[in-house]
Coordinates of C-alpha atoms in Angstrom, one line a residue:
X1 CA -0.4 -9.4 45.2
X2 CA 0.4 -9.1 41.5
X3 CA 0.1 -5.5 40.2
X4 CA -2.3 -4.9 37.3
X5 CA -0.4 -4.2 34.0
X6 CA -0.5 -0.5 33.1
X7 CA -2.4 0.6 30.0
X8 CA 0.0 1.4 27.1
X9 CA -1.0 4.6 25.3
X10 CA -0.1 4.5 21.6
X11 CA -0.8 7.4 19.1
X12 CA -1.1 6.7 15.4
X13 CA -0.5 9.4 12.8
X14 CA -1.6 8.1 9.3
X15 CA -0.8 10.0 6.1
X16 CA -4.0 11.2 4.4
X17 CA -4.2 8.9 1.5
X18 CA -6.1 5.6 1.2
X19 CA -2.9 3.6 0.5
X20 CA -1.4 4.9 3.7
X21 CA -4.4 5.2 6.0
X22 CA -5.9 1.8 5.4
X23 CA -2.9 -0.3 6.5
X24 CA -2.3 2.0 9.4
X25 CA -5.9 1.4 10.6
X26 CA -5.3 -2.3 10.2
X27 CA -2.3 -1.9 12.6
X28 CA -4.5 0.0 15.0
X29 CA -6.8 -3.1 15.0
X30 CA -3.9 -5.4 15.7
X31 CA -2.8 -3.3 18.7
X32 CA -6.3 -2.9 20.0
X33 CA -6.9 -6.7 19.8
X34 CA -4.3 -7.0 22.6
X35 CA -5.1 -6.1 26.2
X36 CA -4.2 -2.9 28.0
X37 CA -3.7 -0.6 25.0
X38 CA -5.3 2.8 24.5
X39 CA -5.0 3.7 20.9
X40 CA -5.6 7.2 19.5
X41 CA -5.7 8.1 15.8
X42 CA -4.9 11.7 14.8
X43 CA -6.6 12.9 11.6
X44 CA -8.4 15.8 9.9
X45 CA -12.1 16.7 9.6
X46 CA -12.7 15.4 6.1
X47 CA -10.9 12.1 6.8
X48 CA -12.4 11.5 10.3
X49 CA -15.8 10.0 9.3
X50 CA -14.2 7.2 7.2
X51 CA -11.7 6.5 10.0
X52 CA -14.3 6.4 12.7
X53 CA -16.6 4.2 10.6
X54 CA -13.7 1.8 9.8
X55 CA -12.9 1.4 13.5
X56 CA -16.5 1.4 14.7
X57 CA -16.9 -2.4 15.0
X58 CA -13.3 -3.2 15.7
X59 CA -12.8 -6.1 18.1
X60 CA -10.7 -4.9 21.0
X61 CA -9.1 -6.6 23.9
X62 CA -10.9 -6.6 27.2
X63 CA -9.0 -3.6 28.5
X64 CA -8.2 -1.8 25.2
X65 CA -9.9 1.3 23.7
X66 CA -9.7 3.3 20.5
X67 CA -10.4 7.0 19.9
X68 CA -10.0 9.6 17.2
X69 CA -8.5 13.0 17.7
X70 CA -9.3 15.6 15.0
X71 CA -7.0 18.5 14.0
X72 CA -7.6 21.1 11.3
X73 CA -6.0 20.7 7.9
X74 CA -4.2 23.8 6.6
X75 CA -5.4 23.6 3.0
X76 CA -5.7 27.4 2.5
X77 CA -2.2 28.1 3.9
X78 CA -0.7 25.6 1.3
X79 CA -2.7 27.1 -1.6
X80 CA -5.1 24.2 -1.9
X81 CA -8.9 24.5 -2.2
X82 CA -10.8 24.2 1.0
X83 CA -11.8 20.6 1.7
X84 CA -8.9 19.0 -0.1
X85 CA -7.5 16.8 2.8
X86 CA -6.7 13.5 1.1
X87 CA -4.2 12.7 -1.6
X88 CA -7.0 10.7 -3.4
X89 CA -8.7 14.1 -4.1
X90 CA -5.6 15.5 -5.9
X91 CA -6.1 16.0 -9.7
X92 CA -2.9 17.7 -10.9
X93 CA 0.9 17.6 -10.5
X94 CA 0.9 21.0 -8.8
X95 CA -1.7 19.9 -6.3
X96 CA 0.3 16.7 -5.6
X97 CA 3.4 18.6 -4.5
X98 CA 1.4 21.2 -2.5
X99 CA -0.5 18.4 -0.7
X100 CA 2.8 16.7 0.4
X101 CA 4.1 19.9 1.8
X102 CA 0.9 21.1 3.3
X103 CA 0.8 18.0 5.5
X104 CA 4.0 19.2 7.2
X105 CA 2.0 22.1 8.6
X106 CA 0.3 19.7 10.9
X107 CA 3.4 19.7 13.1
X108 CA 2.2 22.2 15.7
X109 CA -1.2 20.8 16.5
X110 CA 0.2 17.3 16.6
X111 CA 2.9 18.4 19.0
X112 CA 0.5 20.2 21.2
X113 CA -1.8 17.2 21.5
X114 CA 1.2 14.9 22.3
X115 CA 2.4 17.3 24.9
X116 CA -1.0 17.1 26.6
X117 CA -1.4 13.4 26.7
X118 CA 2.2 12.2 26.8
X119 CA 1.7 8.8 25.1
X120 CA 4.1 5.8 25.4
X121 CA 4.7 5.7 21.7
X122 CA 4.0 7.5 18.4
X123 CA 3.5 5.5 15.3
X124 CA 3.8 7.9 12.4
X125 CA 3.8 7.6 8.6
X126 CA 7.0 8.0 6.7
X127 CA 5.5 11.2 5.2
X128 CA 5.6 13.0 8.6
X129 CA 9.4 13.4 9.2
X130 CA 8.6 16.0 11.9
X131 CA 7.3 13.1 14.1
X132 CA 10.9 12.0 14.9
X133 CA 11.8 15.4 16.3
X134 CA 8.6 15.8 18.3
X135 CA 9.1 12.3 19.8
X136 CA 12.7 13.1 20.7
X137 CA 11.6 16.3 22.4
X138 CA 9.0 14.5 24.4
X139 CA 11.3 11.5 25.2
X140 CA 9.0 8.9 23.6
X141 CA 9.8 6.4 20.9
X142 CA 8.7 7.2 17.3
X143 CA 8.1 4.2 15.1
X144 CA 8.2 4.8 11.4
X145 CA 5.6 3.2 9.1
X146 CA 6.7 3.4 5.5
X147 CA 4.0 1.2 4.1
X148 CA 6.3 -0.9 2.0
X149 CA 8.2 -4.1 2.3
X150 CA 11.8 -5.0 3.2
X151 CA 12.9 -5.7 -0.4
X152 CA 11.8 -2.3 -1.8
X153 CA 13.1 -0.5 1.3
X154 CA 16.6 -2.2 0.8
X155 CA 16.5 -1.4 -2.9
X156 CA 15.7 2.3 -2.3
X157 CA 18.6 2.5 0.2
X158 CA 21.0 1.1 -2.4
X159 CA 19.7 3.5 -5.1
X160 CA 20.3 6.4 -2.7
X161 CA 23.7 5.3 -1.4
X162 CA 25.4 3.9 -4.5
X163 CA 23.4 5.7 -7.3
X164 CA 23.9 2.9 -9.9
X165 CA 21.3 4.7 -12.1
X166 CA 24.0 7.4 -12.8
X167 CA 26.3 4.8 -14.4
X168 CA 24.2 4.3 -17.5
X169 CA 24.0 6.5 -20.6
X170 CA 20.3 6.2 -21.5
X171 CA 17.0 5.9 -19.8
X172 CA 16.5 2.4 -21.2
X173 CA 20.0 0.9 -20.4
X174 CA 19.7 -1.6 -17.5
X175 CA 21.9 -1.4 -14.4
X176 CA 22.3 -3.8 -11.5
X177 CA 21.5 -2.9 -7.9
X178 CA 24.7 -3.8 -6.0
X179 CA 25.1 -5.5 -2.6
X180 CA 21.7 -7.3 -2.6
X181 CA 21.0 -11.0 -2.1
X182 CA 19.6 -11.3 -5.6
X183 CA 20.6 -9.8 -8.9
X184 CA 18.1 -7.1 -9.7
X185 CA 18.1 -5.1 -12.9
X186 CA 16.4 -1.7 -13.4
X187 CA 16.5 1.2 -15.8
X188 CA 16.8 4.9 -15.1
X189 CA 13.3 5.5 -16.5
X190 CA 11.9 3.2 -13.8
X191 CA 13.4 5.0 -10.8
X192 CA 13.7 8.7 -11.7
X193 CA 10.7 10.7 -10.5
X194 CA 8.8 12.4 -13.3
X195 CA 5.5 14.3 -13.4
X196 CA 6.2 16.2 -10.1
X197 CA 8.4 19.0 -8.8
X198 CA 11.4 16.7 -8.9
X199 CA 13.8 18.8 -6.9
X200 CA 11.4 19.7 -4.1
X201 CA 9.9 16.2 -3.7
X202 CA 13.4 14.6 -3.9
X203 CA 14.7 16.8 -1.2
X204 CA 11.6 16.1 1.0
X205 CA 12.1 12.3 0.5
X206 CA 15.7 12.7 1.7
X207 CA 14.5 14.6 4.8
X208 CA 11.9 11.8 5.5
X209 CA 14.5 9.1 5.0
X210 CA 16.9 10.8 7.4
X211 CA 14.2 11.2 10.0
X212 CA 13.4 7.5 9.6
X213 CA 17.0 6.6 10.3
X214 CA 16.9 8.6 13.6
X215 CA 13.6 7.1 14.9
X216 CA 13.3 4.3 17.5
X217 CA 12.5 1.7 14.9
X218 CA 10.3 0.7 12.0
X219 CA 7.1 -1.2 11.5
X220 CA 6.7 -3.3 8.3
X221 CA 3.5 -4.6 6.7
X222 CA 5.2 -7.8 5.7
X223 CA 6.0 -11.3 7.0
X224 CA 9.3 -13.2 7.3
X225 CA 8.6 -16.0 4.9
X226 CA 7.7 -13.6 2.1
X227 CA 11.2 -12.0 1.9
X228 CA 13.5 -13.7 4.4
X229 CA 16.7 -12.6 2.7
X230 CA 15.7 -9.0 2.9
X231 CA 14.4 -9.1 6.5
X232 CA 17.8 -10.5 7.5
X233 CA 19.7 -8.0 5.3
X234 CA 17.8 -5.1 6.8
X235 CA 18.4 -6.2 10.3
X236 CA 21.9 -7.8 10.1
X237 CA 23.6 -5.9 7.3
X238 CA 21.9 -2.5 7.5
X239 CA 21.6 -2.9 11.4
X240 CA 18.0 -1.5 11.5
X241 CA 15.6 -2.0 14.4
X242 CA 12.3 -3.2 12.9
X243 CA 9.3 -5.4 13.4
X244 CA 7.3 -7.2 10.7
X245 CA 3.6 -7.6 11.7
X246 CA 1.8 -8.3 8.4
X247 CA 0.0 -8.9 6.3
X248 CA -2.1 -6.4 8.2
X249 CA -5.1 -6.8 5.9
X250 CA -5.6 -10.2 7.5
X251 CA -6.6 -8.4 10.7
X252 CA -10.0 -8.1 9.0
X253 CA -11.6 -11.5 9.6
X254 CA -15.3 -10.9 9.4
X255 CA -17.0 -10.3 6.0
X256 CA -18.3 -6.9 7.1
X257 CA -14.8 -5.8 8.1
X258 CA -13.4 -6.9 4.7
X259 CA -16.3 -5.4 2.7
X260 CA -16.3 -2.0 4.3
X261 CA -12.5 -1.7 4.7
X262 CA -11.3 1.7 3.6
X263 CA -14.4 3.4 2.1
X264 CA -18.0 2.6 1.4
X265 CA -18.0 0.2 -1.5
X266 CA -19.5 1.2 -4.9
X267 CA -20.8 -2.4 -5.1
X268 CA -23.6 -3.9 -3.1
X269 CA -22.3 -6.8 -1.1
X270 CA -25.0 -9.2 -2.3
X271 CA -24.5 -8.1 -6.0
X272 CA -20.8 -8.6 -5.7
X273 CA -20.9 -12.0 -4.2
X274 CA -23.8 -13.2 -6.3
X275 CA -21.8 -12.3 -9.5
X276 CA -18.7 -14.1 -8.3
X277 CA -20.6 -17.1 -7.1
X278 CA -21.9 -17.6 -10.6
X279 CA -18.4 -18.0 -12.1
X280 CA -16.2 -21.1 -12.2
X281 CA -13.2 -21.3 -9.8
X282 CA -10.1 -19.3 -10.9
X283 CA -11.9 -18.0 -14.1
X284 CA -12.1 -14.3 -13.3
X285 CA -9.2 -11.7 -13.4
X286 CA -9.4 -8.7 -11.2
X287 CA -8.1 -5.3 -12.5
X288 CA -7.4 -2.4 -10.2
X289 CA -4.8 0.3 -10.2
X290 CA -5.2 1.8 -6.8
X291 CA -6.7 5.1 -5.6
X292 CA -4.2 7.6 -7.1
X293 CA -3.2 6.2 -10.5
X294 CA -4.5 8.3 -13.4
X295 CA -5.0 6.5 -16.7
X296 CA -6.0 8.3 -19.9
X297 CA -9.1 7.4 -21.9
X298 CA -7.0 5.9 -24.8
X299 CA -5.1 3.7 -22.4
X300 CA -8.3 2.5 -20.8
X301 CA -9.7 1.7 -24.3
X302 CA -6.6 -0.5 -24.9
X303 CA -7.4 -2.4 -21.7
X304 CA -11.0 -2.8 -22.9
X305 CA -9.8 -4.1 -26.3
X306 CA -7.5 -6.6 -24.6
X307 CA -10.2 -7.9 -22.4
X308 CA -12.7 -8.3 -25.2
X309 CA -10.3 -10.0 -27.6
X310 CA -9.0 -12.4 -24.9
X311 CA -12.5 -13.5 -24.0
X312 CA -11.4 -13.2 -20.4
X313 CA -14.0 -12.8 -17.6
X314 CA -13.1 -9.9 -15.3
X315 CA -13.9 -7.4 -12.6
X316 CA -12.5 -4.0 -13.5
X317 CA -12.3 -1.1 -11.1
X318 CA -12.5 2.4 -12.5
X319 CA -12.1 5.7 -10.7
X320 CA -15.6 7.1 -10.2
X321 CA -15.1 10.8 -10.8
X322 CA -12.7 11.0 -13.8
X323 CA -15.5 11.4 -16.5
X324 CA -13.2 10.2 -19.3
X325 CA -15.3 7.4 -20.6
X326 CA -15.7 8.2 -24.2
X327 CA -14.1 4.8 -25.0
X328 CA -17.0 3.1 -23.3
X329 CA -19.6 4.5 -25.6
X330 CA -19.1 2.0 -28.4
X331 CA -21.1 -0.6 -26.4
X332 CA -18.3 -2.4 -24.7
X333 CA -20.1 -2.6 -21.4
X334 CA -23.2 -4.0 -23.0
X335 CA -21.2 -6.6 -25.0
X336 CA -19.4 -7.6 -21.8
X337 CA -22.6 -7.9 -19.7
X338 CA -22.2 -11.6 -18.9
X339 CA -18.4 -11.7 -19.0
X340 CA -17.3 -8.6 -17.0
X341 CA -18.3 -6.4 -14.1
X342 CA -17.2 -2.8 -14.1
X343 CA -17.0 -1.0 -10.7
X344 CA -17.0 2.8 -10.7
X345 CA -15.5 3.9 -7.4
X346 CA -14.3 2.0 -4.3
X347 CA -14.3 -1.8 -4.5
X348 CA -14.1 -4.3 -1.7
X349 CA -10.7 -5.6 -2.9
X350 CA -9.9 -8.0 -0.1
X351 CA -13.3 -9.7 -0.5
X352 CA -12.9 -10.0 -4.3
X353 CA -9.4 -11.2 -4.3
X354 CA -10.3 -13.9 -1.7
X355 CA -13.2 -15.3 -3.7
X356 CA -12.6 -18.8 -5.3
X357 CA -13.8 -17.5 -8.7
X358 CA -10.8 -15.1 -9.0
X359 CA -7.7 -16.5 -10.6
X360 CA -5.5 -13.5 -11.3
X361 CA -4.9 -9.9 -10.5
X362 CA -3.8 -7.0 -12.7
X363 CA -2.1 -4.5 -10.3
X364 CA -0.2 -1.3 -10.2
X365 CA 2.1 -3.0 -7.6
X366 CA 1.3 -0.7 -4.7
X367 CA 2.5 -2.5 -1.6
X368 CA -1.0 -2.9 -0.1
X369 CA -2.3 -4.5 -3.3
X370 CA 0.8 -6.6 -3.7
X371 CA 0.4 -8.1 -0.2
X372 CA -3.4 -8.5 -0.6
X373 CA -2.8 -10.4 -3.9
X374 CA -0.2 -12.6 -2.2
X375 CA -2.5 -13.2 0.8
X376 CA -5.2 -14.4 -1.6
X377 CA -2.7 -16.7 -3.3
X378 CA -3.0 -15.1 -6.8
X379 CA -0.6 -14.7 -9.7
X380 CA -0.3 -11.2 -10.9
X381 CA 0.1 -9.1 -14.1
X382 CA 2.3 -6.2 -13.0
X383 CA 1.7 -2.6 -14.3
X384 CA 3.8 -0.3 -12.0
X385 CA 3.4 3.5 -12.4
X386 CA 5.2 5.4 -9.7
X387 CA 6.6 5.4 -6.1
X388 CA 8.3 2.1 -5.3
X389 CA 6.0 0.1 -7.6
X390 CA 8.7 -0.8 -10.1
X391 CA 10.7 -2.3 -7.2
X392 CA 7.6 -4.3 -6.0
X393 CA 7.3 -5.6 -9.6
X394 CA 10.8 -7.0 -9.4
X395 CA 9.9 -8.8 -6.2
X396 CA 6.7 -10.3 -7.7
X397 CA 8.2 -11.3 -11.1
X398 CA 11.9 -11.9 -10.6
X399 CA 12.3 -13.0 -7.0
X400 CA 9.0 -14.6 -6.0
X401 CA 8.2 -15.6 -9.6
X402 CA 4.4 -15.2 -9.2
X403 CA 3.7 -12.7 -11.9
X404 CA 4.4 -11.4 -15.4
X405 CA 5.3 -7.9 -16.5
X406 CA 2.9 -6.1 -18.8
X407 CA 5.7 -3.9 -20.1
X408 CA 5.4 -0.6 -18.1
X409 CA 8.8 1.2 -18.2
X410 CA 8.2 4.8 -17.3
X411 CA 7.9 6.3 -13.8
X412 CA 5.2 9.1 -13.8
X413 CA 3.1 10.1 -10.9
X414 CA 0.1 11.7 -12.7
X415 CA -0.3 9.4 -15.8
X416 CA 0.2 5.9 -17.0
X417 CA 3.8 6.7 -18.1
X418 CA 4.3 3.9 -20.7
X419 CA 1.4 3.7 -23.2
X420 CA 0.6 0.0 -23.7
X421 CA -1.3 -1.5 -26.6
X422 CA -4.0 -4.1 -26.3
X423 CA -1.8 -6.9 -27.8
X424 CA 0.8 -6.5 -25.0
X425 CA -1.9 -6.4 -22.3
X426 CA -3.8 -9.4 -23.7
X427 CA -0.6 -11.5 -23.9
X428 CA 0.1 -10.8 -20.2
X429 CA -3.5 -11.7 -19.3
X430 CA -3.3 -15.0 -21.1
X431 CA 0.1 -15.9 -19.5
X432 CA -1.3 -15.5 -16.0
X433 CA -4.6 -17.1 -16.5
X434 CA -3.9 -19.9 -19.1
X435 CA -0.3 -19.8 -20.1
X436 CA 2.1 -22.8 -19.8
X437 CA 3.7 -21.4 -16.7
X438 CA 0.4 -20.2 -15.1
X439 CA 0.0 -23.3 -12.9
X440 CA 3.6 -23.0 -11.5
X441 CA 3.0 -19.3 -10.7
X442 CA -0.4 -20.2 -9.1
X443 CA 1.1 -22.9 -7.0
X444 CA 3.9 -20.7 -5.7
X445 CA 1.4 -18.0 -4.9
X446 CA -0.8 -20.4 -3.0
X447 CA 2.2 -21.5 -0.8
X448 CA 2.8 -17.8 0.0
X449 CA -0.9 -17.5 0.9
X450 CA -0.5 -20.3 3.5
X451 CA 2.7 -18.7 4.9
X452 CA 0.9 -15.3 5.2
X453 CA -1.9 -16.8 7.3
X454 CA 0.5 -18.8 9.4
X455 CA 2.5 -15.6 10.1
X456 CA -0.5 -13.7 11.7
X457 CA -2.0 -16.6 13.6
X458 CA -1.1 -17.0 17.3
X459 CA 2.5 -18.2 17.5
X460 CA 3.3 -17.1 13.9
X461 CA 6.3 -14.8 13.1
X462 CA 4.3 -11.6 12.7
X463 CA 2.1 -12.3 15.7
X464 CA 5.2 -12.9 17.8
X465 CA 6.9 -9.8 16.4
X466 CA 4.0 -7.6 17.5
X467 CA 4.0 -9.3 20.9
X468 CA 7.7 -8.5 21.3
X469 CA 7.1 -4.9 20.3
X470 CA 4.3 -4.3 22.7
X471 CA 6.3 -5.9 25.5
X472 CA 9.3 -3.7 24.7
X473 CA 7.2 -0.6 24.7
X474 CA 5.5 -1.6 28.0
X475 CA 8.8 -2.2 29.7
X476 CA 9.9 1.3 29.2
X477 CA 9.5 3.7 32.1
X478 CA 6.5 6.0 31.6

């Protein structure tokens, strides 16, 4: 008589920021869709309702379950106002650094919970380096989720190991990243952290990277055909144990899953789709800079001027609570009534990008947005601001050749860094939507879209990678 397969217990520890939590919850969905897996997500009180809501209608395998475990967030101990439990709520450079460090105070309650339930695996965000030590103490594998791709991860490793940025004399002098399959040029201003406590955050990133090197392996939200040279480089040259299981956003197949992914949308579903349905195919450009990028009023006005002078139809997502809308009071919104839709707050990005009316994407080059744009087959205008976004820009424009740079050159976590004029912005919009090379970019992007969908379908490279990972975890002795 064949024994029933034992239930695999996997604990997920997402970092408290939309760009980190959303793909982690997509990974929870992917695991839960298989049989014999009990998934538990650890989070804090303020974040719990969104997470529970996101997972409420998740399709699970016949013998799989999902639950949420809540632990208190030590805001007061870190000098943060009570109730600040998500990076999206941070409004200053000082708060940014405090939030990163306050998250490390979650170690004790996480460890106590894991000691009680003894899971088979801990999948923890890169920003929780303590997870490696807890897992080692308990004798369970910790899988690191960095939330970025193979190319930027390889490039970050090169920057850290060889420090080519120190060989140039000025911020604007280009240098080449050595040892990579492609020639990649950057400048010091694109990779040096500014706008934050540089020494403290730099030291913390070093600790997190070292913890990642000691963990059992890494999970990537990517797929083989997107960056094959760098998957191979990461595995064969850098000798890293890893699994690519993306694009994880494609785990949301139903319209309601896509529309309410992340947070409650500021747009009514009917209103959004009705507006898009009224437009010609590939005629609308979507503009969104993520949940943490902070643009000044004058910079937003330059974007508005570029949109108006170009005559381009658009959907533009603005952060809801910034209050810096003096630039809108000259009647821009009224004049753009038939041409543009302004969204204040959270937008159903996957739904919008996937609509046939959308033909281009202005993006900050966060990895989630990058993959979502690729999964929709869209050419992009790249406007990186901080984190690994300048590296993602190089992948989009120089390696994949599916986008154009708007001209951002300055890394800065709490502002736009490089101030860009409407002429520069408008020129990039036209190149992506109507320029001589727009069709070639669009065709390349559409091929990548097809590859992305093939990767996550049964038998695809990402589907099989996840199967292999689950089988390996299940074969370990409990």
